[in-house]
Coordinates of C-alpha atoms and ligand atoms in Angstrom, one line a residue:
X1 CA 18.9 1.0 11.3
X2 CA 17.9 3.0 14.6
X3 CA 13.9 2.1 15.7
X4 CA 11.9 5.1 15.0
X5 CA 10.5 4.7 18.4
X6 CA 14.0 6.0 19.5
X7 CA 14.2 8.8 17.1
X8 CA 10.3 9.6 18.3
X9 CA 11.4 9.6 21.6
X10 CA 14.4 12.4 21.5
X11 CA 11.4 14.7 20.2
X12 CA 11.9 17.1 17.2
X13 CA 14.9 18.4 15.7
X14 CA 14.1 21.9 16.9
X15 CA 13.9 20.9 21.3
X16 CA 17.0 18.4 20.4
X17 CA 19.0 22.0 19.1
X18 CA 17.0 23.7 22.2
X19 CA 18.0 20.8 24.7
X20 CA 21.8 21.4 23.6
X21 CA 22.6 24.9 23.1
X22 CA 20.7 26.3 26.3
X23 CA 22.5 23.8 28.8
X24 CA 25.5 24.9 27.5
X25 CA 24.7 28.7 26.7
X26 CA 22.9 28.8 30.7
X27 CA 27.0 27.4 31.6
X28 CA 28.9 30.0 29.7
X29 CA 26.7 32.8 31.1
X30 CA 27.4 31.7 34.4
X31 CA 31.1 31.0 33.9
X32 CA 31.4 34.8 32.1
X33 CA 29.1 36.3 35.1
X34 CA 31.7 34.4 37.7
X35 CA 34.2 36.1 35.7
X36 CA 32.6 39.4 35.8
X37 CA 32.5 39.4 39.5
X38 CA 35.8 39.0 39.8
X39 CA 37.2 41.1 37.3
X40 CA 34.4 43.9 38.3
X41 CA 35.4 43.4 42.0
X42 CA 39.2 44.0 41.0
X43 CA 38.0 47.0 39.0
X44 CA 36.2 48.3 42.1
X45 CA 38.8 48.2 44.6
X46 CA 41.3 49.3 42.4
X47 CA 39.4 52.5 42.0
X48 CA 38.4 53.3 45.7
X49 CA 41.4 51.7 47.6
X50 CA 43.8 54.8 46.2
X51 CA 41.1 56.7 47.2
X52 CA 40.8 54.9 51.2
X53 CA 44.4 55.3 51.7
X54 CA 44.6 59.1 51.0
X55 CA 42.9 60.2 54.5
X56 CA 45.3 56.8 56.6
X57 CA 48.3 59.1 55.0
X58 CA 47.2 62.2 56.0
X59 CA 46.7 61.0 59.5
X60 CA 49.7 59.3 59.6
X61 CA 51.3 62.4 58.7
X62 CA 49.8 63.8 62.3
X63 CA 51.0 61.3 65.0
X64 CA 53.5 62.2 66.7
X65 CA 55.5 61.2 70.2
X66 CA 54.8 63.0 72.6
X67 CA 56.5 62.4 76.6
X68 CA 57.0 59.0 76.1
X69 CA 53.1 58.3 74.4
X70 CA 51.8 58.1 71.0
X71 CA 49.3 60.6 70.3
X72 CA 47.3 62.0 67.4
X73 CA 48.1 65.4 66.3
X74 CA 44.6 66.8 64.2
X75 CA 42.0 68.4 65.5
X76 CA 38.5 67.1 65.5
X77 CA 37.4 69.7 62.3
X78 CA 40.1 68.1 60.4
X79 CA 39.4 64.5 60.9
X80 CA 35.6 65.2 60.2
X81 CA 36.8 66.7 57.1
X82 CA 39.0 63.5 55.9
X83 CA 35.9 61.7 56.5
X84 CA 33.9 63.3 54.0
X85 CA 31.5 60.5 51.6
X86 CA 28.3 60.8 50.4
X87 CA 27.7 57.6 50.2
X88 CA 29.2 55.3 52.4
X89 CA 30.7 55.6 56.2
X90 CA 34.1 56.2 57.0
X91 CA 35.7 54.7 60.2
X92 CA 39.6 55.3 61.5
X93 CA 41.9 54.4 64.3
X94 CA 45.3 54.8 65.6
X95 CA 47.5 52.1 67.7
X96 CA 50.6 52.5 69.1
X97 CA 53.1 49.8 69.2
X98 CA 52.1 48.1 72.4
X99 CA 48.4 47.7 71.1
X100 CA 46.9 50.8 72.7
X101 CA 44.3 52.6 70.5
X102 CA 45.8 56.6 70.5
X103 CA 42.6 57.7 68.4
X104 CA 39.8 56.5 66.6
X105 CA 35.9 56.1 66.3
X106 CA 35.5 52.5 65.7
X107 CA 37.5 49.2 66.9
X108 CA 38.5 48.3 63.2
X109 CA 39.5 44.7 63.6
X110 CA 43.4 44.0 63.2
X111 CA 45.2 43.3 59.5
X112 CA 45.9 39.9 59.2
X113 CA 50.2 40.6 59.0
X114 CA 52.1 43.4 60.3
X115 CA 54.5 45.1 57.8
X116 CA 57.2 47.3 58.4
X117 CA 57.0 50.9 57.8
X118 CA 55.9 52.7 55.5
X119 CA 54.1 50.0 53.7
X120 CA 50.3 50.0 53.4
X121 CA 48.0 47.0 53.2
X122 CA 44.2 47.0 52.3
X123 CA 42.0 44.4 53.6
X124 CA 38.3 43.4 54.2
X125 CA 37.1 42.7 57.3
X126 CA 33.5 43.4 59.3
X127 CA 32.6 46.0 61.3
X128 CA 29.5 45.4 63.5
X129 CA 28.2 42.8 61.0
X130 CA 28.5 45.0 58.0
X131 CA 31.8 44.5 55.8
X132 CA 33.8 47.0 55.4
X133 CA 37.2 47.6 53.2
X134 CA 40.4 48.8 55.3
X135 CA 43.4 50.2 54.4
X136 CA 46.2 50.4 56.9
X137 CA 49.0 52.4 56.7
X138 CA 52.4 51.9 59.1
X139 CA 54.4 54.5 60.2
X140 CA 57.6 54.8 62.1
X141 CA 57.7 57.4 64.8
X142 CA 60.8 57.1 66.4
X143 CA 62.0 53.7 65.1
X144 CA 58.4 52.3 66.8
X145 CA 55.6 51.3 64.5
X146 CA 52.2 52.7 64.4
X147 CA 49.6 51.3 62.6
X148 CA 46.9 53.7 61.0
X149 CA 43.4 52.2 59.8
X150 CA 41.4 54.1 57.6
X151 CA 37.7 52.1 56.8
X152 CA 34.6 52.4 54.8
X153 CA 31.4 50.6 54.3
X154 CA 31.1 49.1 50.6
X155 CA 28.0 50.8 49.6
X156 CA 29.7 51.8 46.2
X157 CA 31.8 49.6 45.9
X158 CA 29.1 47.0 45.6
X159 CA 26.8 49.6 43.5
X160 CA 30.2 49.4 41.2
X161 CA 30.3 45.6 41.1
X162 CA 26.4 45.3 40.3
X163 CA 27.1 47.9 37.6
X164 CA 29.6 46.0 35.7
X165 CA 28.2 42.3 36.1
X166 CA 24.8 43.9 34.7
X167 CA 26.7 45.4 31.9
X168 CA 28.8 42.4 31.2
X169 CA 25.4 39.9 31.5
X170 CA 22.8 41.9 29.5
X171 CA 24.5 41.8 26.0
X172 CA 25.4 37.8 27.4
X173 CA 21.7 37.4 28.2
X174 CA 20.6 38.9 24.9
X175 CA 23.1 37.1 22.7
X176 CA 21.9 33.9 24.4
X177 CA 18.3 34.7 23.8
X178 CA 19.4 35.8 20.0
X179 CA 21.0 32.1 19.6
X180 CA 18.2 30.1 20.7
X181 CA 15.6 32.2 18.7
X182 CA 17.6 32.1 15.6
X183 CA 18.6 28.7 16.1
X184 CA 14.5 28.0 16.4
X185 CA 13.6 29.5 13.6
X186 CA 16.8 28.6 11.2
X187 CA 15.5 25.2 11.7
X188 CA 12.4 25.9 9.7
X189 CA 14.9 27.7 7.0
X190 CA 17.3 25.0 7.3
X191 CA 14.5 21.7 7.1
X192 CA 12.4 23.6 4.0
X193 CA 13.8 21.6 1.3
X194 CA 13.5 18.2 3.5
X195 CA 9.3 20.0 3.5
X196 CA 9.8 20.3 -0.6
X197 CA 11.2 16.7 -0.8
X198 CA 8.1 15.5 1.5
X199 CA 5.6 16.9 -0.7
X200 CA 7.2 15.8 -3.5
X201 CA 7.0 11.9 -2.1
X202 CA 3.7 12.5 -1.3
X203 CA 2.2 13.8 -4.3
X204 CA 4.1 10.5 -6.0
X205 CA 1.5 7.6 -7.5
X206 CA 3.2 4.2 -6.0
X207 CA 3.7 3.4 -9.7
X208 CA 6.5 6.6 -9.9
X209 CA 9.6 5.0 -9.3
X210 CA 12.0 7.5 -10.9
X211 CA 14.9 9.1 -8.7
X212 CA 14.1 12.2 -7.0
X213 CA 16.0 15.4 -7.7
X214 CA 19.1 16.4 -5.4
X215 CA 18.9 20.0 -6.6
X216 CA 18.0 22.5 -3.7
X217 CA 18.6 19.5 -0.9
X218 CA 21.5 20.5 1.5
X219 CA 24.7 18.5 1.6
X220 CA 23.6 17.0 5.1
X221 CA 20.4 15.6 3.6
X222 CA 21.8 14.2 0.1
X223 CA 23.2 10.8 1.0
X224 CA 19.5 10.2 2.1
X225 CA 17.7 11.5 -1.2
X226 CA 20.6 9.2 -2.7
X227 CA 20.3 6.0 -0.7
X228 CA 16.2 6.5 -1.4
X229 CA 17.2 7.1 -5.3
X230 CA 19.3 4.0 -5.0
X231 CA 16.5 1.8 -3.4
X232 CA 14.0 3.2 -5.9
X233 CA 15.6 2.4 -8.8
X234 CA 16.4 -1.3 -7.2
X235 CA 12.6 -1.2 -6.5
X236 CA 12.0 -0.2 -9.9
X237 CA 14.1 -2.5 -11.3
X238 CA 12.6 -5.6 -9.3
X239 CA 8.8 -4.6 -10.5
X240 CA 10.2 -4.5 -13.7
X241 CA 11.9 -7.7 -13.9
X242 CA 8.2 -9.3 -12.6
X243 CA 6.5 -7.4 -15.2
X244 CA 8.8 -8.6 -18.0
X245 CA 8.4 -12.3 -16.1
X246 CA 4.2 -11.9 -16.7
X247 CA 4.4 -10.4 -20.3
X248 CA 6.9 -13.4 -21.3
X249 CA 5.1 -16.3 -19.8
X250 CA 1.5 -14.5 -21.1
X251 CA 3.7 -14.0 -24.7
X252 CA 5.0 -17.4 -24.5
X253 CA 1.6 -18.7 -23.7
X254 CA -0.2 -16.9 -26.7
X255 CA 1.5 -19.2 -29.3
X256 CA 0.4 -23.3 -28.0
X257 CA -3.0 -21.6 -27.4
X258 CA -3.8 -20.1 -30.8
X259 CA -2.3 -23.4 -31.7
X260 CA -4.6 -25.6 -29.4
X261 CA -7.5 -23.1 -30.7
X262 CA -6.7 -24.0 -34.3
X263 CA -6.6 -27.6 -33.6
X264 CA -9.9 -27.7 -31.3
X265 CA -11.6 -26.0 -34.8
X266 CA -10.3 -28.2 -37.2
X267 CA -11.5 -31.0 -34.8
X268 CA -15.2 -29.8 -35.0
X269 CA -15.4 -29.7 -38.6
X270 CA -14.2 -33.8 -38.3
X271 CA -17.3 -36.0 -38.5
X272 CA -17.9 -37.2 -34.5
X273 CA -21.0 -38.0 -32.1
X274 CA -22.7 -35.3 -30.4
X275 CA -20.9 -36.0 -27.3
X276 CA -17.1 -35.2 -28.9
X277 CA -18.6 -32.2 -30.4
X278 CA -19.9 -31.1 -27.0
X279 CA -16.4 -31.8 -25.6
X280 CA -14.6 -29.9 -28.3
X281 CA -17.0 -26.8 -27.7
X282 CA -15.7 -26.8 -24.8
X283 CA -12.6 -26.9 -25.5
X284 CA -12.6 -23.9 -27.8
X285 CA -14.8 -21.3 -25.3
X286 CA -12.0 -22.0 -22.7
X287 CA -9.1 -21.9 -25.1
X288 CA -11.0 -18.6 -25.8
X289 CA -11.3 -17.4 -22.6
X290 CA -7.6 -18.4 -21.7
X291 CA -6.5 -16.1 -24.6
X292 CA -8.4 -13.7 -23.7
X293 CA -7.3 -13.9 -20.5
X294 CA -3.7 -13.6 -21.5
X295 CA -4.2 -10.8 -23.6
X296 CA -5.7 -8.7 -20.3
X297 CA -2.6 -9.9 -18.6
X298 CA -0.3 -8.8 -21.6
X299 CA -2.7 -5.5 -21.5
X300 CA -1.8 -5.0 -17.6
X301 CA 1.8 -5.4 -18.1
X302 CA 2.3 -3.1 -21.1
X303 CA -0.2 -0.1 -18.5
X304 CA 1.6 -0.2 -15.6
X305 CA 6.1 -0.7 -17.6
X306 CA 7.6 2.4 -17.8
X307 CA 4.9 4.2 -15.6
X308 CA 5.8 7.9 -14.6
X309 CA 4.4 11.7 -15.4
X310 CA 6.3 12.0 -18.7
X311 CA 6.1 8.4 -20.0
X312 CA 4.3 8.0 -23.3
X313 CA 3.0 11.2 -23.8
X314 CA 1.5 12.4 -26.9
X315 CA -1.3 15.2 -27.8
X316 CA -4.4 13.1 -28.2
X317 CA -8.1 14.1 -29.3
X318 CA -10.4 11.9 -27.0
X319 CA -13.0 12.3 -29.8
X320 CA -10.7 10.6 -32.5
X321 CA -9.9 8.0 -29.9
X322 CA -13.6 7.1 -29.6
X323 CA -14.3 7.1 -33.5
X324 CA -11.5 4.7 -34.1
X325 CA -13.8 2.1 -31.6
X326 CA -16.5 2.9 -33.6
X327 CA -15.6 0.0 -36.8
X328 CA -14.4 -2.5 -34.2
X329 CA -17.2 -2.4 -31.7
X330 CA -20.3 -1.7 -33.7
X331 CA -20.6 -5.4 -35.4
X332 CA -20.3 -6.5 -31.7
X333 CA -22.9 -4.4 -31.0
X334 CA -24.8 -5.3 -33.5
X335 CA -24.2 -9.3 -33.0
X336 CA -25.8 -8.5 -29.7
X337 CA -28.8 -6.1 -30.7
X338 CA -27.0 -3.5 -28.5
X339 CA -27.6 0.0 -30.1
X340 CA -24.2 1.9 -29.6
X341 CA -24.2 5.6 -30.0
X342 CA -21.1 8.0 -30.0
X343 CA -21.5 11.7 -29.1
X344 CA -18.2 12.9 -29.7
X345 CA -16.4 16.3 -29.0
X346 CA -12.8 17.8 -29.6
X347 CA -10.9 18.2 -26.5
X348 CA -7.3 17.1 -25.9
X349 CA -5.5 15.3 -23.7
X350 CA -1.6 14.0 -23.1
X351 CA -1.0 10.2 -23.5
X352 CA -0.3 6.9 -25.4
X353 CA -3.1 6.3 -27.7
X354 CA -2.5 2.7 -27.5
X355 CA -3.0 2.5 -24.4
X356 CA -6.3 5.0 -24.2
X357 CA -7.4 2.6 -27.0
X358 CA -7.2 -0.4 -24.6
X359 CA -9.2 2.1 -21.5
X360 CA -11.9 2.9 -24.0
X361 CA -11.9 -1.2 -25.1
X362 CA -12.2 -2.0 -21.7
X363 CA -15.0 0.4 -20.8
X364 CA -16.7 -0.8 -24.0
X365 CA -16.4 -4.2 -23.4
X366 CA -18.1 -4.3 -20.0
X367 CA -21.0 -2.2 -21.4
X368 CA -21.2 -4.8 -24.4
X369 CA -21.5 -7.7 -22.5
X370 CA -23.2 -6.9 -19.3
X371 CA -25.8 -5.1 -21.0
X372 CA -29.0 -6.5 -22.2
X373 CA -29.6 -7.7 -25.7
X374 CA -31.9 -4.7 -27.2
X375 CA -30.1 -2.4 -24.4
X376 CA -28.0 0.7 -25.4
X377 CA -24.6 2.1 -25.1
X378 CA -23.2 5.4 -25.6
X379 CA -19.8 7.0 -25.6
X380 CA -19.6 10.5 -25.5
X381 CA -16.0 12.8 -25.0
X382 CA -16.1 16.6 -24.1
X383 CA -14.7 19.2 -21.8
X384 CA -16.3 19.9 -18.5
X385 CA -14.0 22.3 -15.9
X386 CA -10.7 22.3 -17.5
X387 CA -10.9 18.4 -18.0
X388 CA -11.5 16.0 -20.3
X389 CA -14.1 13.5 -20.1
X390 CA -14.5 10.0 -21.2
X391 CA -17.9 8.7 -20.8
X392 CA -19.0 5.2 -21.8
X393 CA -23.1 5.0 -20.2
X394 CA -24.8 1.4 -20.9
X395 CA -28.6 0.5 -19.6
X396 CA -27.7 -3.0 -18.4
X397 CA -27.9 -3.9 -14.9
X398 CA -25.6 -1.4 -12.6
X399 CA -22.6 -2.1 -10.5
X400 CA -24.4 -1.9 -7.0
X401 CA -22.8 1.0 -4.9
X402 CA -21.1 -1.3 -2.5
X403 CA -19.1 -3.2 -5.1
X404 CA -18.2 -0.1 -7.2
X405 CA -14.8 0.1 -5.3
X406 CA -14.0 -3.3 -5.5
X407 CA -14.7 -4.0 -9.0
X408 CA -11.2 -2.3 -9.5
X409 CA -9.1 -4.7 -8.1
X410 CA -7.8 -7.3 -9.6
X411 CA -9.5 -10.7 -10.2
X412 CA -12.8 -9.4 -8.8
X413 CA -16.1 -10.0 -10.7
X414 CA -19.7 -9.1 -8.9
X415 CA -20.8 -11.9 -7.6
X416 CA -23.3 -13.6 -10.4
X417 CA -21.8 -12.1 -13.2
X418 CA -22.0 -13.8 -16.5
X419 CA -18.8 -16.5 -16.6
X420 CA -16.8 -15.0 -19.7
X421 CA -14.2 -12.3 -18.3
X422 CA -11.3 -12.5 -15.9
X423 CA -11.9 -9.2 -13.6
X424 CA -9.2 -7.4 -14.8
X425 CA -11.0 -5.2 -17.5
X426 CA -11.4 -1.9 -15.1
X427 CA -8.0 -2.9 -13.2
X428 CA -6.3 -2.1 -16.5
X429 CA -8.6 1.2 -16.6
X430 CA -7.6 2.3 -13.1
X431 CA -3.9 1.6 -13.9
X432 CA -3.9 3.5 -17.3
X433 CA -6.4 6.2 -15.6
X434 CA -3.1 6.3 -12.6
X435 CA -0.6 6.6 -15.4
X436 CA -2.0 9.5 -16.5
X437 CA -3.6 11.3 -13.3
X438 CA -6.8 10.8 -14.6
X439 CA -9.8 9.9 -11.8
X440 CA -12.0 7.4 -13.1
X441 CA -16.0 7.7 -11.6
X442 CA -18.4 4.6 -11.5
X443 CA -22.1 5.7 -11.4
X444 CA -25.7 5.4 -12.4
X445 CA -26.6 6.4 -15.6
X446 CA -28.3 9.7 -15.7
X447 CA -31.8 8.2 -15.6
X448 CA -31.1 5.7 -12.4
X449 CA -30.1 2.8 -14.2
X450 CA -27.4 1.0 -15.4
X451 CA -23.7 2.4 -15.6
X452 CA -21.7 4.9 -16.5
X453 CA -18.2 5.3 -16.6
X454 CA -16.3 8.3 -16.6
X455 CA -12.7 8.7 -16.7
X456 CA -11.7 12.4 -16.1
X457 CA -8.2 13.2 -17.4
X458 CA -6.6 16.7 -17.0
X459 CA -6.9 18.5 -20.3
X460 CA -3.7 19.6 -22.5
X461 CA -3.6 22.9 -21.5
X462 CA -3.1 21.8 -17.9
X463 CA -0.6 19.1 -18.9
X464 CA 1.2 20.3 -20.7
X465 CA 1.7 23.1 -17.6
X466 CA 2.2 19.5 -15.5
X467 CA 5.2 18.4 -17.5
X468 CA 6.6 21.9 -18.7
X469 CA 6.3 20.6 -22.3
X470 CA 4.9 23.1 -24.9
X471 CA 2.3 21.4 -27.1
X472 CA 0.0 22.2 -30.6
X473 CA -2.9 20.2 -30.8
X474 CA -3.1 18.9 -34.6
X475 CA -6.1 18.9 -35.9
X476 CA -8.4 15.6 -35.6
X477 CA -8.2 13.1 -38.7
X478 CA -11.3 13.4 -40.9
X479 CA -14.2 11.5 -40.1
Ligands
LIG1 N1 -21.0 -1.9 -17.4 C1 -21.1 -2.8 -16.4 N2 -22.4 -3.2 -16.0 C2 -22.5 -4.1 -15.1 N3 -21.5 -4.7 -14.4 C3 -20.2 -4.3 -14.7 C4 -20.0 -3.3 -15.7 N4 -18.7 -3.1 -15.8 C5 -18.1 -4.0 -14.9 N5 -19.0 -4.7 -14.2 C6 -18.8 -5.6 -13.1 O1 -17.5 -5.4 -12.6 C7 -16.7 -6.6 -12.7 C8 -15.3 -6.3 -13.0 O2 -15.2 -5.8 -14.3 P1 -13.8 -6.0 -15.1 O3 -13.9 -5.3 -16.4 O4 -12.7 -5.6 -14.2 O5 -13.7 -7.5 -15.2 P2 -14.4 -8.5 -16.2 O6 -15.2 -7.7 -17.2 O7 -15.2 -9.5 -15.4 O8 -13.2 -9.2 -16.9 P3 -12.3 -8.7 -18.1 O9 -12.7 -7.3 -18.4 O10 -11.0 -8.8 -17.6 O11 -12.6 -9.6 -19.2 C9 -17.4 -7.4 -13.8 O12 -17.2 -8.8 -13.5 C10 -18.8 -7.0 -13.6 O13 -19.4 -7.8 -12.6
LIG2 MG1 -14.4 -6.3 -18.4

């Protein structure tokens, strides 16, 4: 694969297209304009050289031998009269066959051949530093030949030439200038749906490994959205082997430990000394934990398989998700002297209930056991702007603000925190909370103290807009 710091360093797409069509664009308008000048120069003579010889004829027509000498028969009026141009000055001479000049008003320099007569020649040549355009006419007069030059300046002849090249190079210039401007800003047109697929990567959650869509993306850009389909779905496919790796070993690990818990039990109902029974307390709080640990890990495994917007999606009442806690934490609650109150409202969300079961557990279950014995813990569900809100508000300690981040990841427990837990309680929160695009808060409870939770999920009506699904809540199971 080419270093980005290459691709960087040839600048964008737009002043690569820039860099290549005006070097070659600035070539062809110069090659055309050479062109032009020639053809224009062609066109130029062409017109006015038919026009130069008419007044070397008409002279020629006038010489005439005359006692052994060459001489030019027109008066003065009439040669004024071929001379006649608005816009440019009009030169002529007359030389006889031995190089004598019989008439003229300027020394017109010499064509570059002689040609029998009649033939005519045109030529440029220079007349007192200015250029000038000839034509020269021979003529026979008495089997001698006379040459007559006719000349003019170039004055229109160059007005001609600058007319056509400017007419040939403004619509060049302006279909140049049309080509790099459209070319600019088809380059927005053309890289819109590489903006689209952008976006669409961005807004993903790292957990949303399913393939992008090729609908919309050019034929150019495909093999890229495929070879990233491709490596996402090898991605998704390695993640999921590791996930199926942890929920097997945790499964397999379930079995000798209820096992091992069963047998540490029996054990302690066995008549020993104070010291075995110690050992065999032991033995069952860390089996305990263990399991308990394994069934987080199972927990984690099952949140984050299969994540993506659509997976596992069911209408759900939050309030009939927070009554169904209510039988299996209130002993709890009550073994600890904890006084757990639920104040409960309708509103609907899209999800797994399982797995909204284990967020709720998991928010519960820190409440329960870091709060104070004689504390209190309340649940409450309801709508607030368009979303629905989970709220589980205890009395105990507080998270401190600095460690209210951190207590996400996984593993991590506050420093001095009572010994049963494993740190991954609000792990699995945050990666059901992700699943869902719900945002989950840690603060203060409202009076200062202690914590509460709040995990904001985007209510059904919004959702359901999300996933393009079309959903009727059904009405909450009696209570
Ligand atoms: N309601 C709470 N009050 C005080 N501290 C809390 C509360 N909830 C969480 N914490 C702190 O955040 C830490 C991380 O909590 P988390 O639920 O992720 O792990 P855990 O409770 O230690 O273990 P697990 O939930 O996996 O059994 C806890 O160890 C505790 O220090
Ligand atoms: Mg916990």
């Amino acid at each position: 694969m080419r270093p980005l710091a290459t691709l960087r360093d040839r600048g964008s797409l737009r002043q690569l297209l820039a860099r290549w069509l005006s070097g070659p664009l600035i070539a062809l308008i110069a090659a055309s304009l050479g062109a032009s000048y020639f053809i224009a120069l062609y066109v130029a003579n062409d017109a006015y050289d038919a026009a130069l010889l008419d007044p070397a004829l008409a002279i020629a027509n006038h010489v005439r031998r005359h006692g052994g000498h060459v001489e030019l028969d027109l008066p003065a009026i009439a040669i004024d009269a071929l001379r006649v141009d608005t816009r440019d000055r009009i030169f002529y001479q007359v030389q006889g066959p031995d190089g004598i000049i019989v008439a003229g008003n300027a020394p017109i320099p010499a064509p570059p051949k002689w040609l029998p007569a009649p033939q005519h020649l045109f030529y440029n040549a220079e007349l007192e530093g200015e250029p000038i355009r000839v034509a020269g006419q021979f003529v026979s007069i008495q089997g001698q030949t006379v040459l007559v030059q006719v000349a003019e300046t170039v004055v229109k002849r160059t007005t001609l030439v600058k007319e056509i090249l400017f007419a040939s190079a403004l619509p060049a210039l302006v279909i140049a200038i049309a080509a790099l401007t459209l070319s600019w800003y088809g380059i927005d047109r053309s890289l819109a749906p590489l903006e689209r697929l952008r976006k669409e990567i961005d807004s993903r959650s790292p957990r949303d490994l399913h393939a992008m869509t090729e609908a919309g993306i050019p034929m150019e850009v495909r093999p890229v959205v495929r070879a990233l389909n491709q490596l996402l779905a090898r991605l998704k496919a390695a993640i999921e082997g590791e996930q199926r790796f942890i929920a097997n070993a945790a499964h397999q690990l379930r079995t000798p430990l209820a096992g091992l818990k069963t047998h540490a039990e029996l054990a302690r109902r066995e008549p020993s000394s104070p010291q075995m029974r110690s050992l065999l307390d032991m033995i069952a709080e860390e089996t305990e934990r263990t399991s308990h640990l394994i069934n987080q890990l199972l927990t984690l495994a099952r949140a984050e398989r299969g994540a993506g917007p659509e997976a596992g999606r069911q209408p759900l009442n939050l309030h009939e998700i927070a009554t169904r806690a209510v039988q299996e934490w209130v002993p709890r609650a009550l073994a600890r002297n904890i006084d757990l109150g639920f104040e409960l409202e309708d509103t609907w969300i899209l999800g797994d209930p399982l797995l909204l079961r284990e967020l709720l557990a998991n928010l519960l279950d820190n409440a329960l056991a870091y709060t104070q014995a004689g504390g209190a813990v309340t649940v409450r569900t309801h709508s607030a702007d368009g979303r629905s809100v989970l709220e589980v508000q205890d009395n105990g300690p507080g998270i401190p603000p600095a460690e209210r981040g951190r207590v996400f990841e996984r593993f991590y427990r506050v420093p001095g925190t009572s010994p049963q837990g494993c740190g991954l309680g609000l792990a699995i929160v945050a990666e059901i909370a992700e699943r869902y695009g719900a945002k989950v808060e840690l603060k203060e409870g409202a009076d200062g103290t202690g914590t509460c939770a709040r995990v904001l999920f985007a209510s059904l009506a919004q959702d359901a807009a999300y996933t393009g699904q079309s959903v009727t809540p059904v009405p909450s199971a009696p209570r």
